[in-house]
Coordinates of C-alpha atoms and ligand atoms in Angstrom, one line a residue:
X1 CA -63.0 -7.9 -51.0
X2 CA -61.0 -4.8 -51.9
X3 CA -58.3 -5.3 -54.6
X4 CA -54.8 -5.5 -53.1
X5 CA -52.8 -2.3 -52.5
X6 CA -49.8 -2.1 -54.8
X7 CA -46.8 -0.9 -52.7
X8 CA -43.6 0.1 -54.5
X9 CA -41.1 -0.6 -51.8
X10 CA -37.8 1.3 -52.1
X11 CA -35.2 -1.1 -50.6
X12 CA -31.5 -0.9 -49.9
X13 CA -29.1 1.2 -47.9
X14 CA -29.7 4.8 -46.8
X15 CA -28.4 7.8 -48.8
X16 CA -29.0 6.1 -52.1
X17 CA -31.4 8.5 -53.7
X18 CA -34.7 7.2 -52.3
X19 CA -36.0 10.6 -51.2
X20 CA -35.4 12.0 -54.7
X21 CA -37.1 9.0 -56.4
X22 CA -40.0 9.1 -53.9
X23 CA -40.7 12.8 -54.4
X24 CA -40.5 12.6 -58.2
X25 CA -42.7 9.4 -58.3
X26 CA -45.2 11.2 -56.1
X27 CA -45.8 13.7 -59.0
X28 CA -47.1 10.9 -61.3
X29 CA -50.8 10.3 -61.8
X30 CA -52.1 7.6 -59.5
X31 CA -49.0 7.5 -57.2
X32 CA -48.9 8.5 -53.6
X33 CA -45.5 9.2 -52.1
X34 CA -45.9 8.0 -48.6
X35 CA -42.3 8.3 -47.6
X36 CA -40.8 6.1 -44.9
X37 CA -44.0 4.5 -43.5
X38 CA -42.2 2.4 -40.9
X39 CA -41.6 5.8 -39.1
X40 CA -45.3 6.8 -39.2
X41 CA -45.9 5.6 -35.7
X42 CA -42.9 7.1 -33.9
X43 CA -41.8 10.2 -35.9
X44 CA -45.2 10.9 -37.2
X45 CA -47.8 10.1 -34.4
X46 CA -45.6 10.2 -31.3
X47 CA -43.2 13.0 -32.2
X48 CA -45.5 14.9 -34.6
X49 CA -42.7 15.7 -37.0
X50 CA -43.4 17.6 -40.2
X51 CA -45.2 15.9 -43.1
X52 CA -43.8 16.5 -46.6
X53 CA -46.4 19.3 -46.9
X54 CA -44.8 21.2 -44.1
X55 CA -47.5 20.8 -41.4
X56 CA -46.9 18.8 -38.3
X57 CA -48.1 15.3 -39.1
X58 CA -51.1 15.3 -36.7
X59 CA -52.2 18.7 -38.4
X60 CA -52.0 17.4 -41.9
X61 CA -55.6 16.7 -43.1
X62 CA -54.6 13.7 -45.1
X63 CA -52.8 11.9 -42.3
X64 CA -55.5 12.9 -39.9
X65 CA -58.0 11.2 -42.1
X66 CA -55.8 8.1 -42.5
X67 CA -54.9 7.8 -38.8
X68 CA -58.5 8.1 -37.7
X69 CA -58.8 4.5 -38.9
X70 CA -55.8 3.4 -37.0
X71 CA -55.1 2.5 -33.3
X72 CA -52.9 5.6 -32.9
X73 CA -53.3 5.5 -29.1
X74 CA -51.0 2.5 -29.4
X75 CA -48.5 4.2 -31.7
X76 CA -45.6 4.2 -29.3
X77 CA -46.2 0.5 -28.6
X78 CA -46.5 -0.4 -32.3
X79 CA -43.2 1.6 -33.0
X80 CA -41.4 -0.3 -30.2
X81 CA -42.7 -3.6 -31.4
X82 CA -41.5 -2.9 -34.9
X83 CA -38.0 -2.0 -33.7
X84 CA -37.8 -5.2 -31.8
X85 CA -39.0 -7.3 -34.7
X86 CA -36.6 -5.7 -37.2
X87 CA -33.4 -5.9 -35.3
X88 CA -30.2 -6.6 -37.1
X89 CA -29.5 -9.7 -35.0
X90 CA -32.7 -11.3 -36.3
X91 CA -31.3 -11.3 -39.9
X92 CA -29.8 -14.8 -40.0
X93 CA -33.1 -16.3 -38.8
X94 CA -35.1 -14.0 -41.3
X95 CA -33.0 -15.3 -44.2
X96 CA -33.3 -18.9 -43.1
X97 CA -37.1 -18.6 -43.0
X98 CA -37.1 -17.0 -46.4
X99 CA -35.0 -19.8 -47.8
X100 CA -37.5 -22.3 -46.4
X101 CA -40.3 -20.5 -48.1
X102 CA -41.9 -19.3 -44.9
X103 CA -42.9 -15.8 -43.8
X104 CA -39.5 -14.0 -43.1
X105 CA -40.8 -11.9 -40.2
X106 CA -43.2 -14.0 -38.0
X107 CA -46.7 -12.8 -37.7
X108 CA -47.6 -10.4 -34.8
X109 CA -50.9 -9.0 -33.4
X110 CA -49.8 -5.5 -34.6
X111 CA -49.8 -6.7 -38.3
X112 CA -53.5 -5.9 -38.5
X113 CA -52.8 -2.2 -37.8
X114 CA -50.0 -2.2 -40.3
X115 CA -52.2 -3.8 -43.0
X116 CA -55.0 -1.2 -42.2
X117 CA -52.4 1.6 -42.6
X118 CA -51.7 0.7 -46.2
X119 CA -55.4 0.1 -47.0
X120 CA -56.4 3.4 -45.5
X121 CA -53.6 5.3 -47.4
X122 CA -54.8 3.8 -50.7
X123 CA -58.4 4.6 -49.9
X124 CA -57.9 8.2 -48.8
X125 CA -55.5 9.1 -51.6
X126 CA -57.2 7.1 -54.4
X127 CA -53.7 6.1 -55.5
X128 CA -53.1 3.0 -57.5
X129 CA -49.5 2.8 -56.2
X130 CA -48.2 3.7 -52.7
X131 CA -44.5 4.4 -52.6
X132 CA -42.9 3.4 -49.3
X133 CA -39.3 4.4 -49.0
X134 CA -38.6 2.7 -45.7
X135 CA -35.6 1.0 -47.3
X136 CA -34.9 -1.5 -44.5
X137 CA -35.2 -5.0 -46.1
X138 CA -36.7 -6.7 -43.1
X139 CA -39.6 -4.2 -42.9
X140 CA -40.1 -4.7 -46.7
X141 CA -40.3 -8.5 -46.0
X142 CA -42.8 -7.8 -43.3
X143 CA -45.0 -5.6 -45.5
X144 CA -44.9 -8.0 -48.4
X145 CA -46.4 -10.7 -46.1
X146 CA -49.3 -8.5 -44.9
X147 CA -52.7 -9.4 -46.2
X148 CA -53.9 -7.2 -49.1
X149 CA -50.5 -6.0 -50.3
X150 CA -49.0 -6.4 -53.8
X151 CA -45.3 -5.6 -53.2
X152 CA -42.9 -4.5 -56.0
X153 CA -39.4 -3.8 -54.9
X154 CA -37.2 -1.1 -56.3
X155 CA -33.7 -1.7 -55.2
X156 CA -31.7 1.6 -55.2
X157 CA -27.9 1.2 -55.0
X158 CA -25.3 3.9 -54.8
X159 CA -21.5 3.7 -54.6
X160 CA -20.7 2.8 -51.0
X161 CA -17.9 5.4 -50.8
X162 CA -20.5 8.1 -51.6
X163 CA -23.0 6.8 -49.1
X164 CA -20.4 6.5 -46.4
X165 CA -19.3 10.1 -47.1
X166 CA -23.0 11.2 -47.0
X167 CA -23.7 9.5 -43.7
X168 CA -20.9 11.6 -42.1
X169 CA -22.4 14.9 -43.0
X170 CA -24.0 16.8 -40.2
X171 CA -27.6 17.4 -41.1
X172 CA -30.8 18.2 -39.2
X173 CA -33.5 15.5 -39.3
X174 CA -36.0 17.9 -40.9
X175 CA -33.7 20.6 -42.3
X176 CA -30.7 22.6 -41.2
X177 CA -32.5 24.3 -38.3
X178 CA -33.6 21.0 -36.7
X179 CA -31.5 20.4 -33.6
X180 CA -32.1 16.6 -33.9
X181 CA -29.5 15.3 -36.3
X182 CA -29.8 12.5 -38.9
X183 CA -27.7 9.5 -37.7
X184 CA -24.0 9.7 -38.5
X185 CA -22.4 6.2 -38.3
X186 CA -18.6 6.0 -38.7
X187 CA -17.4 5.1 -42.2
X188 CA -16.7 1.5 -41.3
X189 CA -20.2 1.0 -40.0
X190 CA -21.7 2.8 -43.0
X191 CA -19.7 0.4 -45.2
X192 CA -20.9 -2.7 -43.4
X193 CA -24.5 -1.5 -43.3
X194 CA -24.3 -0.8 -47.1
X195 CA -23.0 -4.4 -47.7
X196 CA -25.6 -6.0 -45.4
X197 CA -28.7 -4.2 -46.6
X198 CA -27.9 -4.5 -50.3
X199 CA -27.0 -8.1 -50.0
X200 CA -30.1 -8.9 -48.0
X201 CA -32.2 -7.0 -50.6
X202 CA -30.9 -9.2 -53.4
X203 CA -31.3 -12.4 -51.3
X204 CA -35.0 -11.6 -50.5
X205 CA -36.2 -10.3 -53.9
X206 CA -33.5 -10.6 -56.5
X207 CA -35.1 -13.7 -58.1
X208 CA -38.4 -11.9 -58.5
X209 CA -37.0 -9.8 -61.5
X210 CA -38.3 -8.6 -63.8
X211 CA -41.9 -8.2 -62.6
X212 CA -41.4 -7.9 -58.8
X213 CA -37.8 -6.5 -58.5
X214 CA -36.0 -3.7 -60.3
X215 CA -32.5 -2.6 -59.5
X216 CA -31.4 1.0 -60.3
X217 CA -28.1 2.6 -59.5
X218 CA -28.1 6.2 -58.3
X219 CA -25.3 6.9 -60.8
X220 CA -27.4 5.8 -63.7
X221 CA -30.4 7.6 -62.4
X222 CA -28.6 10.9 -62.1
X223 CA -26.8 10.4 -65.5
X224 CA -30.1 9.8 -67.3
X225 CA -33.0 10.9 -65.1
X226 CA -36.0 11.0 -67.4
X227 CA -35.5 7.5 -69.1
X228 CA -34.7 6.0 -65.7
X229 CA -37.8 7.4 -64.1
X230 CA -39.8 6.1 -67.0
X231 CA -38.5 2.6 -66.4
X232 CA -39.3 2.9 -62.7
X233 CA -42.8 4.2 -63.5
X234 CA -43.5 1.4 -65.9
X235 CA -42.2 -1.2 -63.4
X236 CA -44.6 0.3 -60.8
X237 CA -47.5 0.0 -63.2
X238 CA -48.1 3.7 -63.7
X239 CA -48.2 5.8 -66.9
X240 CA -44.6 6.8 -67.7
X241 CA -45.9 9.8 -69.6
X242 CA -47.6 11.4 -66.6
X243 CA -44.4 12.5 -64.9
X244 CA -43.1 15.9 -63.8
X245 CA -40.2 16.3 -66.2
X246 CA -39.9 19.7 -67.9
X247 CA -36.6 18.6 -69.5
X248 CA -34.5 15.5 -69.6
X249 CA -33.1 16.3 -66.2
X250 CA -35.5 18.8 -64.7
X251 CA -38.6 18.1 -62.7
X252 CA -41.3 20.5 -61.4
X253 CA -42.1 19.3 -57.8
X254 CA -45.2 20.0 -55.8
X255 CA -45.5 19.2 -52.1
X256 CA -46.0 15.6 -51.1
X257 CA -47.4 14.2 -47.9
X258 CA -44.4 12.0 -47.2
X259 CA -43.5 10.7 -43.7
X260 CA -39.9 11.0 -42.7
X261 CA -37.0 10.9 -45.1
X262 CA -34.3 13.2 -46.2
X263 CA -34.9 17.0 -45.6
X264 CA -34.8 17.5 -49.4
X265 CA -38.4 16.0 -49.5
X266 CA -39.6 19.5 -48.6
X267 CA -38.3 21.0 -51.9
X268 CA -40.8 22.3 -54.5
X269 CA -40.7 24.1 -57.8
X270 CA -38.4 23.4 -60.7
X271 CA -35.6 21.2 -59.5
X272 CA -32.7 19.9 -61.7
X273 CA -31.6 16.3 -61.0
X274 CA -27.8 16.1 -60.9
X275 CA -25.3 13.8 -59.2
X276 CA -23.7 14.7 -55.9
X277 CA -20.1 13.9 -56.3
X278 CA -18.5 15.9 -53.6
X279 CA -17.3 12.6 -52.0
X280 CA -14.9 12.1 -55.0
X281 CA -13.0 15.2 -53.9
X282 CA -13.5 15.2 -50.2
X283 CA -13.6 11.6 -49.0
X284 CA -10.2 10.9 -47.4
X285 CA -7.8 8.2 -48.9
X286 CA -8.1 6.3 -45.7
X287 CA -11.9 6.3 -45.6
X288 CA -11.9 5.4 -49.3
X289 CA -9.6 2.4 -48.8
X290 CA -11.5 1.2 -45.7
X291 CA -14.9 1.3 -47.3
X292 CA -13.6 -0.3 -50.5
X293 CA -12.0 -3.1 -48.5
X294 CA -15.2 -3.7 -46.4
X295 CA -17.6 -3.7 -49.4
X296 CA -15.4 -5.5 -52.0
X297 CA -17.9 -8.3 -52.5
X298 CA -20.7 -5.8 -53.2
X299 CA -18.6 -3.5 -55.4
X300 CA -18.2 -6.4 -57.8
X301 CA -21.8 -7.4 -57.7
X302 CA -23.1 -3.9 -58.4
X303 CA -20.5 -2.8 -60.9
X304 CA -18.5 -0.2 -59.0
X305 CA -14.7 0.3 -59.5
X306 CA -12.3 -0.5 -56.7
X307 CA -10.0 2.4 -57.5
X308 CA -11.0 6.0 -57.5
X309 CA -11.8 6.8 -61.1
X310 CA -10.8 3.2 -62.2
X311 CA -12.8 0.8 -64.3
X312 CA -15.4 -1.5 -62.6
X313 CA -14.7 -5.2 -62.2
X314 CA -15.7 -7.4 -65.1
X315 CA -18.8 -9.5 -64.9
X316 CA -20.8 -7.3 -62.6
X317 CA -24.5 -7.8 -62.4
X318 CA -26.1 -4.5 -63.2
X319 CA -29.6 -3.1 -63.4
X320 CA -31.3 -6.5 -62.8
X321 CA -34.8 -6.7 -64.0
X322 CA -34.8 -3.9 -66.6
X323 CA -33.6 -6.1 -69.4
X324 CA -30.9 -3.8 -70.6
X325 CA -27.4 -2.8 -69.5
X326 CA -26.9 0.1 -67.1
X327 CA -26.4 3.5 -68.8
X328 CA -22.7 4.1 -68.9
X329 CA -21.8 0.9 -67.1
X330 CA -19.3 0.9 -64.3
X331 CA -17.3 3.7 -65.9
X332 CA -20.2 6.0 -65.0
X333 CA -19.6 5.3 -61.4
X334 CA -15.9 6.0 -61.4
X335 CA -15.3 8.2 -64.4
X336 CA -16.1 11.8 -65.2
X337 CA -18.7 13.3 -62.9
X338 CA -22.1 13.7 -64.5
X339 CA -24.1 16.9 -64.2
X340 CA -22.1 18.1 -61.2
X341 CA -23.7 20.8 -59.1
X342 CA -20.9 21.1 -56.6
X343 CA -22.2 23.9 -54.5
X344 CA -25.4 25.0 -56.1
X345 CA -28.9 24.2 -54.9
X346 CA -29.3 21.6 -57.7
X347 CA -27.3 19.0 -55.8
X348 CA -29.1 15.9 -54.5
X349 CA -27.7 14.4 -51.4
X350 CA -30.3 11.8 -50.8
X351 CA -31.5 9.6 -48.1
Ligands
LIG1 ZN1 -49.2 16.5 -45.3

């Protein structure tokens, strides 16, 4: 029998730096940046959207080889089945099953195709680690229960005021010329989604630290890129020296074959990693107050300040699983901006 496929699953809420982390990890030896694999069936096979390499997915030689082993004629059905199984209203039952120690997402006939997908990706890329940035915790729970999968969860968290601001930006799904826009939930909804997905991620995997769960904050990552990526690489089980850093905060990116994700996944060449802090200036007082009120429980847990520029609440759990305090602590989230690239191309506004 083949050894299990190690999947580094990026979990949490959207707009938390997952595209950046996926693209950078994809440059390490033995790592394949697969992107948001839950979208392979719909956005990849059915809609034929661009792969990270720029070709329409069905024209990408790598994905053509992978999908030859999959029942792609049923892609639309598999995509619809996934949407049905991963609905928000199924969350209470999912968490109940998890607490009882049974499979959180019940088995389904399509699971064989999903397991085959990860096995085929590992076989065709030769990767020791497949990075799946699907983020949605229920999908991660589903993947973790598939046969032949060794799941490690990287939980990326970002200040919810920043993610709410980011969600409101008008952006094409695959770049500025794409007429189909990325979703733009109102700030109250973005805040609630942030709270739900981050809380569920901790409930599902938080007790698997340090070996199976690592939490990293976007603010710590952008304040200290190279050491943070080294920690993530070591957690994933890859050589931390094999990365793309040409300086403490600069990476040289080559194209990946990632499925879906933020349009920034198409960037190549030397790319500085800096924090996007436009929200600090441009998020309205009302939106700031609303998001803060709705996410108060999570702000405390993840070490974010309540007031703009204020100190974080005491006793926050930070950077679980890495065995050391977060760089800069809560002050880094609310204090002086770090490495700001306000209007330049260096800014990372991540999905
Ligand atoms: Zn490709």
